[in-house]
Coordinates of N, CA and C and ligand atoms in Angstrom, one line a residue:
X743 N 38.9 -32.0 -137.4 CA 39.6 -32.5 -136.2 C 39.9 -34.0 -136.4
X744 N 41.0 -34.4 -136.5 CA 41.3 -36.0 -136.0 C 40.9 -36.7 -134.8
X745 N 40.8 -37.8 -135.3 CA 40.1 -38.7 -134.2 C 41.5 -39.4 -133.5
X746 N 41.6 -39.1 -132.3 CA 42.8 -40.4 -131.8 C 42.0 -41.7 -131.6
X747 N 42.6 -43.0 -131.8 CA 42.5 -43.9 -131.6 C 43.1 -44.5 -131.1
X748 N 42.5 -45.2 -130.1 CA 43.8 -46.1 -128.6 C 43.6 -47.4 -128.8
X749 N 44.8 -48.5 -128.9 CA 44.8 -49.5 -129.4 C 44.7 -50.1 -127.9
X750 N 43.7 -51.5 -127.8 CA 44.4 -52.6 -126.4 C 45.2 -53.5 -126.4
X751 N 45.8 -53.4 -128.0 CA 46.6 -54.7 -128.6 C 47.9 -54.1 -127.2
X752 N 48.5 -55.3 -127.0 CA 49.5 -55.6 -126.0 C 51.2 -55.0 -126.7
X753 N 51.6 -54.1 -126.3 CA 52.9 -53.2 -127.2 C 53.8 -54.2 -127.9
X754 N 54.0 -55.3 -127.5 CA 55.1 -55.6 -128.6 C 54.3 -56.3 -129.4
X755 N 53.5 -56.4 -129.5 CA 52.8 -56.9 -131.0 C 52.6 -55.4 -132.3
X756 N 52.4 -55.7 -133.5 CA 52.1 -54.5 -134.2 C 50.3 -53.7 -133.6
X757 N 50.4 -53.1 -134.2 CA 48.9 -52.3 -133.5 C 48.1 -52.9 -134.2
X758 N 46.8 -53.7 -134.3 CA 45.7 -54.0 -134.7 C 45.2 -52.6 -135.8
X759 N 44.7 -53.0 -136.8 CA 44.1 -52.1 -137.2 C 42.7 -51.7 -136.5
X760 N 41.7 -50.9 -136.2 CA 40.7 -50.5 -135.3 C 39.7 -51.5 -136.0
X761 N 39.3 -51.4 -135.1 CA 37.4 -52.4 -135.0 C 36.8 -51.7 -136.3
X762 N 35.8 -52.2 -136.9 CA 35.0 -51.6 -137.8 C 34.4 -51.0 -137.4
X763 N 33.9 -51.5 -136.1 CA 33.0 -50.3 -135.0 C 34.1 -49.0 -135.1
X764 N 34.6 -49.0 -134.7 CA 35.9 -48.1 -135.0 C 35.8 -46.9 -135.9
X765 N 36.3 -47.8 -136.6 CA 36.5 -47.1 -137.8 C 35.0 -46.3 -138.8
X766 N 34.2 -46.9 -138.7 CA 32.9 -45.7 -138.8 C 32.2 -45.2 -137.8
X767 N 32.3 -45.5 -136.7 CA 31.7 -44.6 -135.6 C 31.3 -43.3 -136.0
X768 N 30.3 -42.8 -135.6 CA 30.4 -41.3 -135.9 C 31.4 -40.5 -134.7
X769 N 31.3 -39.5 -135.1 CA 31.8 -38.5 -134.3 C 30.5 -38.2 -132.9
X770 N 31.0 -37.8 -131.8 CA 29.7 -37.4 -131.1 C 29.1 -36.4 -131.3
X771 N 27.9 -36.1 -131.3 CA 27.2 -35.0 -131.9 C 27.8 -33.5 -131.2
X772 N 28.4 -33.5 -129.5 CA 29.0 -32.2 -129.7 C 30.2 -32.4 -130.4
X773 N 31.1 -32.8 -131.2 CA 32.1 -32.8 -131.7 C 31.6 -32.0 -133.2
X774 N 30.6 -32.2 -133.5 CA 30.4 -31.8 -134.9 C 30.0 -30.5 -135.4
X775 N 30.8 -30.3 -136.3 CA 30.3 -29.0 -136.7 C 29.4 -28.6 -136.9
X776 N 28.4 -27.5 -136.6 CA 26.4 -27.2 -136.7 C 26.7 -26.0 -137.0
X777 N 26.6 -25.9 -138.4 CA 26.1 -24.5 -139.5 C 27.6 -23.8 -139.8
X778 N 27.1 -22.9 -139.9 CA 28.5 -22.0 -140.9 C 28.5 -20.5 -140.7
X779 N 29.9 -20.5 -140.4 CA 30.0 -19.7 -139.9 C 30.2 -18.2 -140.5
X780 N 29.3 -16.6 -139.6 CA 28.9 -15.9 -140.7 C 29.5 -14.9 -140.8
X781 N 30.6 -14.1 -141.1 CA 30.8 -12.5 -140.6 C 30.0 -11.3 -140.4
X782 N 29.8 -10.3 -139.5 CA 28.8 -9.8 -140.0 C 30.1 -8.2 -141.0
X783 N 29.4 -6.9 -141.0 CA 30.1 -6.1 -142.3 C 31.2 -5.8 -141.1
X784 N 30.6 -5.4 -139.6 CA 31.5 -5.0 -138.5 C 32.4 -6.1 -137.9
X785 N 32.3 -7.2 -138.7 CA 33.5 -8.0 -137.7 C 33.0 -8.8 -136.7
X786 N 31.8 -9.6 -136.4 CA 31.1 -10.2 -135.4 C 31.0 -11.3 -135.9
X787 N 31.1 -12.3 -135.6 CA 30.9 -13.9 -135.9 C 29.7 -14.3 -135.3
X788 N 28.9 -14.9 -136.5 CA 27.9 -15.7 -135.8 C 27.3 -16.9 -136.5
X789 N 27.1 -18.3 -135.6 CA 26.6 -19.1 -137.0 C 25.5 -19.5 -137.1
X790 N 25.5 -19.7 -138.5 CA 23.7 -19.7 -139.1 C 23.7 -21.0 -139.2
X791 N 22.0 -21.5 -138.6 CA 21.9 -23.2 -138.8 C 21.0 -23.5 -138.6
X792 N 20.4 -24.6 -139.1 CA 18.5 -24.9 -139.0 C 18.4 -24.7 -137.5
X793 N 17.2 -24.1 -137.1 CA 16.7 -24.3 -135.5 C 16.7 -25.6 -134.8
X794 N 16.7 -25.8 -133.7 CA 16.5 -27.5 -133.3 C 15.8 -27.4 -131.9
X795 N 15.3 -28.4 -131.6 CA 14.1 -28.6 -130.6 C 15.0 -27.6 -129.7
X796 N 16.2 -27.8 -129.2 CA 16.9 -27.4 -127.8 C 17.1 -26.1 -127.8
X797 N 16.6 -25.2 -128.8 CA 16.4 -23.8 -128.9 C 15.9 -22.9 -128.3
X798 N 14.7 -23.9 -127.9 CA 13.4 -23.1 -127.0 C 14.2 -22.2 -126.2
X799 N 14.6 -21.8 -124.8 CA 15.6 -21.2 -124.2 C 16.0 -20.0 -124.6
X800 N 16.8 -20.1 -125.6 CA 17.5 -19.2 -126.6 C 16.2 -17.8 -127.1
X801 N 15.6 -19.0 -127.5 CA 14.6 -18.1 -128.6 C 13.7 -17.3 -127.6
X802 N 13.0 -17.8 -126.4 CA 13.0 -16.8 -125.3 C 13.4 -15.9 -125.3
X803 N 14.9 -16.0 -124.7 CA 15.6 -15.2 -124.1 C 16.0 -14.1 -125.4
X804 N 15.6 -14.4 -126.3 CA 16.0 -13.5 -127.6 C 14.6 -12.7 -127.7
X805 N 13.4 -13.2 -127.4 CA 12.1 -12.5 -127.6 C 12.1 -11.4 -126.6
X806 N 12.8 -11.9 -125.3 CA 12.6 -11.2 -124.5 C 13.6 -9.5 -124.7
X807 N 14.2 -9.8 -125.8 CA 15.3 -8.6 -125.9 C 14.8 -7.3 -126.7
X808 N 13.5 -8.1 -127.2 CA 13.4 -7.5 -128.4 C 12.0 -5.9 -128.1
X809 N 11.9 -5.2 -128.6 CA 11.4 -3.6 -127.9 C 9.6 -4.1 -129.1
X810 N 9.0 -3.4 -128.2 CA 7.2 -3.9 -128.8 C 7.2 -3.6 -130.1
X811 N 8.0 -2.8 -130.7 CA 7.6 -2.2 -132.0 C 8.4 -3.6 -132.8
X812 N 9.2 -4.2 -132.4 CA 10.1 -5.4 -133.3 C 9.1 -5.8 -133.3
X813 N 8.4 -6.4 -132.0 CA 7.6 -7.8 -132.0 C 6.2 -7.6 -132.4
X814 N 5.5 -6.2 -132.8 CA 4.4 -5.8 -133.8 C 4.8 -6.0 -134.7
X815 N 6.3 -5.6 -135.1 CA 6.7 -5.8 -136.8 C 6.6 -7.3 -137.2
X816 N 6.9 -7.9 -136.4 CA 7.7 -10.1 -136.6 C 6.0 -10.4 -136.9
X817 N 5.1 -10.1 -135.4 CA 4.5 -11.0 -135.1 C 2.6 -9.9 -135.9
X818 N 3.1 -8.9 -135.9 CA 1.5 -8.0 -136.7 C 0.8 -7.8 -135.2
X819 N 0.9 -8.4 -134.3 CA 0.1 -7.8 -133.0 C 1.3 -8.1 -132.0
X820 N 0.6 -7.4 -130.8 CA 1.1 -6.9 -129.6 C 1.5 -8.2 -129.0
X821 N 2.7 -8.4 -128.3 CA 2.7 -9.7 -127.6 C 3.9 -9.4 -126.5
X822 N 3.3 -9.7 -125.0 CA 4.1 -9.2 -123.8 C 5.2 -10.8 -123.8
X823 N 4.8 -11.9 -124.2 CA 5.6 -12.5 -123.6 C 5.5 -13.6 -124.4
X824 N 6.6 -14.7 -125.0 CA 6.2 -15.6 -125.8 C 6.4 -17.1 -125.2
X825 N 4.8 -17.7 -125.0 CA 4.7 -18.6 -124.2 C 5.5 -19.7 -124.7
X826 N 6.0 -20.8 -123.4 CA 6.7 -21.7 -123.4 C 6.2 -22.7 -125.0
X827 N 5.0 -23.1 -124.6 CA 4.9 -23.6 -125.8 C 4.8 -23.4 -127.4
X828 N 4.1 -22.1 -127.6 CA 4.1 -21.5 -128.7 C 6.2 -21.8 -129.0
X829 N 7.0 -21.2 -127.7 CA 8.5 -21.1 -128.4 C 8.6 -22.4 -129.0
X830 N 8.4 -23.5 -127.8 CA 8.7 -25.2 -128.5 C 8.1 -25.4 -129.7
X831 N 7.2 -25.0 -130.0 CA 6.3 -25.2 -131.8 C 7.5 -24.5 -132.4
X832 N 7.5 -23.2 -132.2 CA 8.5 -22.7 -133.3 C 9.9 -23.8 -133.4
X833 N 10.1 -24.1 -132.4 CA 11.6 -24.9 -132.6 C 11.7 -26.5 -133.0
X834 N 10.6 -26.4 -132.7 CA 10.1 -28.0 -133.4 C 9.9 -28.2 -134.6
X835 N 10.5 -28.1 -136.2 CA 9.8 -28.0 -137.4 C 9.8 -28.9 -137.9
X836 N 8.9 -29.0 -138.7 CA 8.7 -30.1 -139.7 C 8.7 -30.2 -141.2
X837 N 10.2 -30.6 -141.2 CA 11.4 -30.7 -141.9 C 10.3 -30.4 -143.7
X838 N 9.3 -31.3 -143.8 CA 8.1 -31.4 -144.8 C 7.5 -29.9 -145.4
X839 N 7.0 -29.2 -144.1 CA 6.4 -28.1 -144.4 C 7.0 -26.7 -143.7
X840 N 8.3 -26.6 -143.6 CA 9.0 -25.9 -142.6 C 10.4 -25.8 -142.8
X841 N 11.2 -24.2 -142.9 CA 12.2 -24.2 -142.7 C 12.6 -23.1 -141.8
X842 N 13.5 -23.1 -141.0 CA 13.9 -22.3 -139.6 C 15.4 -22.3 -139.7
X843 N 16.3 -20.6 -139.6 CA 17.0 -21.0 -139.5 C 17.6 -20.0 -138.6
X844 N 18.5 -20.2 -137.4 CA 18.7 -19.1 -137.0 C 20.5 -18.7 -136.6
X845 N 20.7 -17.5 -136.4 CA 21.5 -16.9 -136.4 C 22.3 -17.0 -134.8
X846 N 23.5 -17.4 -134.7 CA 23.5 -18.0 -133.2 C 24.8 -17.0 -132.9
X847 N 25.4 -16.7 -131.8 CA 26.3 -15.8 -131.3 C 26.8 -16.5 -130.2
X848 N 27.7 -17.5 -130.4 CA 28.3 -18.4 -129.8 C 29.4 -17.7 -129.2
X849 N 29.9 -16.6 -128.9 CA 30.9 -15.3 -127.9 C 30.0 -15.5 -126.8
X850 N 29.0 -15.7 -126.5 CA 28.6 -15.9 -125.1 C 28.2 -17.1 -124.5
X851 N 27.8 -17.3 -123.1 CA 27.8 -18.6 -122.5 C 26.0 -18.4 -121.8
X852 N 25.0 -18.6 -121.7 CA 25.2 -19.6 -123.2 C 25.0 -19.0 -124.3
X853 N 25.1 -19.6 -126.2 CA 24.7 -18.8 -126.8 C 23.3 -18.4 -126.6
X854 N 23.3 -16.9 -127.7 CA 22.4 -16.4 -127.7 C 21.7 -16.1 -129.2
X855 N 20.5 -16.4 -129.2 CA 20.2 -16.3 -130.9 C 20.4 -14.9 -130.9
X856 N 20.4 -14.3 -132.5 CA 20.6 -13.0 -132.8 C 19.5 -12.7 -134.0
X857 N 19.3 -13.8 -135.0 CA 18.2 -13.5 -135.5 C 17.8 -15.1 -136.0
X858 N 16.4 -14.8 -137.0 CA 15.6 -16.1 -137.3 C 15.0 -15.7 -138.5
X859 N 14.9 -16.9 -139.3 CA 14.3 -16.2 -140.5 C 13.5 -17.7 -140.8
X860 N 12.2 -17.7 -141.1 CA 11.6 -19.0 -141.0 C 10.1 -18.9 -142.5
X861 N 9.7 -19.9 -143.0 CA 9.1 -20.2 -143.6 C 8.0 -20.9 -143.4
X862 N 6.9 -21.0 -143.7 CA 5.4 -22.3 -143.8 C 5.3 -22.4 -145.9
X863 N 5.5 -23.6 -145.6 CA 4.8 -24.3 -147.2 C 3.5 -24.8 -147.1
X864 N 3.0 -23.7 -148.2 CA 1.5 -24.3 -148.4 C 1.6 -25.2 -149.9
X865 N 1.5 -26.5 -149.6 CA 1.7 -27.4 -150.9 C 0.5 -26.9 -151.5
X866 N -0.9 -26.6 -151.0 CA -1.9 -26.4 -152.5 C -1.9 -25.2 -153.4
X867 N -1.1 -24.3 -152.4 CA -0.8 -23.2 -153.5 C 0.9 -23.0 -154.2
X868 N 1.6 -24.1 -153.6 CA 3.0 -24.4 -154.0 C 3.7 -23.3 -153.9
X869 N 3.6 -22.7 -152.3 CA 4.3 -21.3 -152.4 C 4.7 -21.6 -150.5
X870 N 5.1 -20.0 -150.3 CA 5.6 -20.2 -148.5 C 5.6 -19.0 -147.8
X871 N 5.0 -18.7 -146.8 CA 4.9 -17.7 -145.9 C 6.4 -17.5 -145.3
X872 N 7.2 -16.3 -145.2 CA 8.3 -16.2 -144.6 C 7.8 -15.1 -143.2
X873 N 9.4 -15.1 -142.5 CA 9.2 -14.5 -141.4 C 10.8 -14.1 -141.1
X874 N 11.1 -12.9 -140.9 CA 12.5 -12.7 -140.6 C 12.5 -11.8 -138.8
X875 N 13.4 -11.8 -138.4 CA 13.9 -11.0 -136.9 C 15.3 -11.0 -137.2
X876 N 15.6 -9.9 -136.8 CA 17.4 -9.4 -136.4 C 17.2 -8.9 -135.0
X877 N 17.8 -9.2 -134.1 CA 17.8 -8.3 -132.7 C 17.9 -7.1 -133.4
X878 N 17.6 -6.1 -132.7 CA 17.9 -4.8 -132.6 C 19.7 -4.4 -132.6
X879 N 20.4 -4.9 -132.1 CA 21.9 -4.5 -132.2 C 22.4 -4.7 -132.9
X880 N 21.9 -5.8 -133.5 CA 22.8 -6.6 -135.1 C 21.9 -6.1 -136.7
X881 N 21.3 -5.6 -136.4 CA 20.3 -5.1 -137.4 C 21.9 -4.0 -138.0
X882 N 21.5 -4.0 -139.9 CA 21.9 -3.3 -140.4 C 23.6 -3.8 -141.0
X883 N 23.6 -4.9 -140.4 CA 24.6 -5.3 -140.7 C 24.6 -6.6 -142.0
X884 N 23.5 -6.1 -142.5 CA 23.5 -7.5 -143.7 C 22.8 -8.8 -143.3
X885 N 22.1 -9.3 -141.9 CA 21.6 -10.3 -141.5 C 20.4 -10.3 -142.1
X886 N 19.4 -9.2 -141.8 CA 18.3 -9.7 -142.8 C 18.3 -10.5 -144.3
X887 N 19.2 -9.5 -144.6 CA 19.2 -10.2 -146.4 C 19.4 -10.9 -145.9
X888 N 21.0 -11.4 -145.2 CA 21.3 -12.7 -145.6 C 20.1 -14.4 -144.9
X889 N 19.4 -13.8 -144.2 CA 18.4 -14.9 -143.9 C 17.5 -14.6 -144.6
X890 N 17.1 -13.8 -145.2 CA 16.1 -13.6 -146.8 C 16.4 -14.5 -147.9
X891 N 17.9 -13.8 -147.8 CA 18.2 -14.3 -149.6 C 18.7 -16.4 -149.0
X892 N 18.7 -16.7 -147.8 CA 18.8 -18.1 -147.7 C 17.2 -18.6 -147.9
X893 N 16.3 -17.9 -146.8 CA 15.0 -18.6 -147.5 C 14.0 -18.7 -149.0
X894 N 14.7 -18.0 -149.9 CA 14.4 -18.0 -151.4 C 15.3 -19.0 -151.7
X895 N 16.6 -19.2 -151.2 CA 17.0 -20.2 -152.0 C 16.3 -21.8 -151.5
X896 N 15.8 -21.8 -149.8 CA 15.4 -22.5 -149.8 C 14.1 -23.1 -150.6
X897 N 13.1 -21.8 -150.5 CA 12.0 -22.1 -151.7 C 12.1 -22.4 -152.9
X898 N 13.2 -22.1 -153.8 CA 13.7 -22.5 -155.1 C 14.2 -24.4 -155.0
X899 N 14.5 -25.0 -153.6 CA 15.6 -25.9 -153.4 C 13.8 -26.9 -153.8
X900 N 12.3 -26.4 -153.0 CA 11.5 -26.7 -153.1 C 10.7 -26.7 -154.0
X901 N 11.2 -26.1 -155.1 CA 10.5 -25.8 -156.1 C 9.0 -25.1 -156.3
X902 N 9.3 -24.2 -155.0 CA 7.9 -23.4 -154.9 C 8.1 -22.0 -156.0
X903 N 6.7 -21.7 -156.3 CA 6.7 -20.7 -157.1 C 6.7 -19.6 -157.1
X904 N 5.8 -19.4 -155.6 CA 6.6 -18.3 -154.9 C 6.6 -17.9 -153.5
X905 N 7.6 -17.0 -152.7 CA 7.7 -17.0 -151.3 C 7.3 -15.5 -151.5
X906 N 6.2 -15.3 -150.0 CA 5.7 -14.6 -149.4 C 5.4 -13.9 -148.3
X907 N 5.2 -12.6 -147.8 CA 4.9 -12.4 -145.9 C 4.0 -11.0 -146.1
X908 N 3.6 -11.0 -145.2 CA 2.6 -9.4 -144.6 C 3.8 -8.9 -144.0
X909 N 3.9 -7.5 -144.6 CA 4.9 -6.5 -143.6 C 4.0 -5.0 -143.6
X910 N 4.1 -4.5 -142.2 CA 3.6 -3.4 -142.0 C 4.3 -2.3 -143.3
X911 N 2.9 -1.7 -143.1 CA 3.4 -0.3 -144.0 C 4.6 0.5 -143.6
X912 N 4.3 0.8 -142.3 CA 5.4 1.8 -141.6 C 6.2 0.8 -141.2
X913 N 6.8 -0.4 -141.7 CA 8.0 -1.0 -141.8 C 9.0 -1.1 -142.9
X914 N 9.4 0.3 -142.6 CA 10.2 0.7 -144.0 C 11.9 -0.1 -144.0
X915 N 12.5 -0.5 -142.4 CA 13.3 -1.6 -142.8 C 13.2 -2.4 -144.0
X916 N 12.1 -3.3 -143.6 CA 11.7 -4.4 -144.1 C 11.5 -4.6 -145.8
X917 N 10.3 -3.2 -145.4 CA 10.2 -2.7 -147.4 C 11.0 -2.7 -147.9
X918 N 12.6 -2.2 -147.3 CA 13.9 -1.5 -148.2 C 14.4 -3.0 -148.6
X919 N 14.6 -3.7 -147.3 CA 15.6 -5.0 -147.2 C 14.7 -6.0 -149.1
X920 N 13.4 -5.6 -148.9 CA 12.6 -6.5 -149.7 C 13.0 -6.2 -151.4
X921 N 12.3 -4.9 -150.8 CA 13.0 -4.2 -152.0 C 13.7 -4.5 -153.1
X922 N 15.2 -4.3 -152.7 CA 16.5 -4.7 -152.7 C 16.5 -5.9 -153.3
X923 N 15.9 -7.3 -152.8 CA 15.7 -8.3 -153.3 C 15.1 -8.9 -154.1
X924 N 14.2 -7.6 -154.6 CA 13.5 -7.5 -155.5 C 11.9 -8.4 -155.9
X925 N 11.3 -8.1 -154.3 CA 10.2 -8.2 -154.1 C 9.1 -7.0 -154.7
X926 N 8.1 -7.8 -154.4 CA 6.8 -6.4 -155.1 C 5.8 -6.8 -154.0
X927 N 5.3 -5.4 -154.4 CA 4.5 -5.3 -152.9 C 2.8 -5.0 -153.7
X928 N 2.4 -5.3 -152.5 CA 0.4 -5.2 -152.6 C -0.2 -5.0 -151.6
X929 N -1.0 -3.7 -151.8 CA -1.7 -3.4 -151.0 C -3.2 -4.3 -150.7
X930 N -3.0 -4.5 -148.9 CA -4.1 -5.2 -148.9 C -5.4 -4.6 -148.7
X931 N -7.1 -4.2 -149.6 CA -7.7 -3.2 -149.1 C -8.5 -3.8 -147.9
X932 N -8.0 -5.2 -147.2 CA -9.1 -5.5 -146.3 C -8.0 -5.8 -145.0
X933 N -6.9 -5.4 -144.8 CA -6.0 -4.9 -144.1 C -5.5 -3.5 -144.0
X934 N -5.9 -2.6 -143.7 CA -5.0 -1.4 -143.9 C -3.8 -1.3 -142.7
X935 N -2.9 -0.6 -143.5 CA -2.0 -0.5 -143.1 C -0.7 -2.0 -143.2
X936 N -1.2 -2.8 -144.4 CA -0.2 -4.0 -144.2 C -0.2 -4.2 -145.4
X937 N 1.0 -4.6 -145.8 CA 1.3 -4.9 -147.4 C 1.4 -6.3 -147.7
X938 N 1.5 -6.9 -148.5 CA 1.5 -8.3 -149.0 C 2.8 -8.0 -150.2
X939 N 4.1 -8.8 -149.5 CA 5.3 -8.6 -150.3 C 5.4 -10.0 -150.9
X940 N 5.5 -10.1 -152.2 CA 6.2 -11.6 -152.9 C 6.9 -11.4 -153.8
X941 N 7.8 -13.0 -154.2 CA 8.7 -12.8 -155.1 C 8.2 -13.9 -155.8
X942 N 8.5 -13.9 -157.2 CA 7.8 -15.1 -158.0 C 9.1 -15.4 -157.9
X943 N 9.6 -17.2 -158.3 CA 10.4 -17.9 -158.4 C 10.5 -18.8 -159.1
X944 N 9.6 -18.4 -160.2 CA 9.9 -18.8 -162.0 C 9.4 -20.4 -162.2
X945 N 8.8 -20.5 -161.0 CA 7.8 -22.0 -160.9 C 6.2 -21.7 -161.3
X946 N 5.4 -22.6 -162.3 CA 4.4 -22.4 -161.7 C 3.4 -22.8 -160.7
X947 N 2.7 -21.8 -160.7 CA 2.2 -21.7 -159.6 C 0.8 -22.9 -160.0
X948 N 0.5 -23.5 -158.9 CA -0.6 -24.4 -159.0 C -2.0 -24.0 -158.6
X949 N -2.8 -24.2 -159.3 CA -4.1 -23.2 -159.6 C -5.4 -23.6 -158.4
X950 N -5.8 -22.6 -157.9 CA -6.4 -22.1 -156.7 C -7.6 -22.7 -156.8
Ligands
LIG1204 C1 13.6 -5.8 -141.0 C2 14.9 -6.5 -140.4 C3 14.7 -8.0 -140.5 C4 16.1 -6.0 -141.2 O1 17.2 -6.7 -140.7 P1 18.7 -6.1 -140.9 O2 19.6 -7.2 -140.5 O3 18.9 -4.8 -140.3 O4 18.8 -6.0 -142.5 P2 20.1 -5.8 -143.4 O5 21.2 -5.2 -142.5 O6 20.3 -7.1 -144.1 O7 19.6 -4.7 -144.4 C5 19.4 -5.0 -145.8 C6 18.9 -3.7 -146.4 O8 17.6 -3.4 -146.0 C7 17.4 -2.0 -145.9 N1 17.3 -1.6 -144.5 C8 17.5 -2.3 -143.4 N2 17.3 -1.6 -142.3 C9 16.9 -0.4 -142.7 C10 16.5 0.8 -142.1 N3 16.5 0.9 -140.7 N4 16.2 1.9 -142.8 C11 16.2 1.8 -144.2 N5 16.6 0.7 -144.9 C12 16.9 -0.4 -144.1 C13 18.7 -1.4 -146.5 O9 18.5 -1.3 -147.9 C14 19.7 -2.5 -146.2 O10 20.8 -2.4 -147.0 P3 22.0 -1.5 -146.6 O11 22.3 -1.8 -145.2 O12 23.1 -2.0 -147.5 O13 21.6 -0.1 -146.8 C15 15.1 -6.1 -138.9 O14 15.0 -4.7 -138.7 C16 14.0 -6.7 -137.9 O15 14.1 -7.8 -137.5 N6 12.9 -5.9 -137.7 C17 11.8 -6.4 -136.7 C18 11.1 -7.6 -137.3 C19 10.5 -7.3 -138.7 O16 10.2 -6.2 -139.0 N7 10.4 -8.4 -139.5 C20 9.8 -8.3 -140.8 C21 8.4 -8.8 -140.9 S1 8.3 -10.5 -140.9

């Protein structure tokens, strides 16, 4: 978008060139572009972009959409409601040991997230916990992977060796989407019923 600039120089003189203030000003932060914009396979626009404090809201009102069996899948236990604070942690990251990115559906007022795909770096093991959500409506349309295959690249950007998550057994989504991406799975025998999915990322790994 171009910026107009309004001169106060008096008309019959030539126009001043702009202030230096001026001329680098930023743009205002709503003016600026935030993330990129995604198709889904059906034709739905939505844009993907790191999370930010002012999310909290959103990500509520997204938890709240979601049916007990998602939020056993996301979260491994039962959870009626996701407290205020716990949301503000999640939206709060730290840029260091944290990546968040979520899926926004900016067709409505206000937006609404649609999904989240988030990470923890453990620097002593030089590797990272992931975590993905698709609402339920948008599921199937390619969103997982594609907040998958963004948090490997993130971990690669980190040079971790490798990215990891617990997914339920009877979470055969998940298995497939992993799958696919060419994760390997491990049974855990002091969890049943939960697998331990990772992908090495051709780093090594730093010794335990
Ligand atoms: C698992 C989840 C993230 C998948 O999201 P999604 O946006 O539907 O995934 P995609 O559309 O990118 O699917 C990618 C691939 O995964 C597999 N897949 C996804 N959903 C599937 C399903 N219901 N059955 C079988 N395979 C499935 C398919 O191979 C699919 O490729 P295809 O559509 O070309 O066949 C979503 O269902 C979800 O949020 N579930 C609840 C939370 C959760 O389980 N999180 C994971 C633990 S952290």
């Amino acid at each position: 978008m171009s910026l107009a600039i309004t001169y106060s120089a008096p008309l019959r003189f030539a126009p001043l060139p702009p202030r230096s203030s001026e001329r680098f000003a930023r743009r205002p932060a709503n003016d600026e572009p935030r993330g990129e914009h995604v198709a889904t396979r059906d034709g739905r626009e939505l844009v993907l972009r790191p999370i930010e404090p002012g999310d909290v809201a959103a990500l509520q009102r997204c938890f709240s959409r979601l049916s007990p069996e998602d939020i056993r899948r996301r979260f491994l236990h039962a959870m009626s409601e996701l407290p205020a604070l716990m949301a503000q942690r999640l939206c709060q990251v730290d840029p260091a040991l944290e990546t968040a990115f979520v899926l926004m559906d900016e067709s409505t007022t206000p937006a609404e997230m649609r999904g989240v795909g988030r990470i923890y770096v453990d620097q002593s093991a030089n590797n990272a916990e992931f975590s993905v959500l698709v609402e339920h409506d948008w599921t199937r349309l390619g969103l997982g992977a594609l907040l998958m295959q963004r948090l490997v690249d993130d971990c690669r950007r980190r040079n971790l060796a490798e990215i990891w998550g617990y997914v339920l057994l009877e979470n055969r989504p998940m298995l497939e989407l992993c799958k696919e991406l060419g994760f390997v799975r491990r049974l855990l025998p002091s969890e049943p019923g939960t697998a331990q999915i990772s992908l090495a990322l051709g780093k090594p790994a730093k010794p335990r």
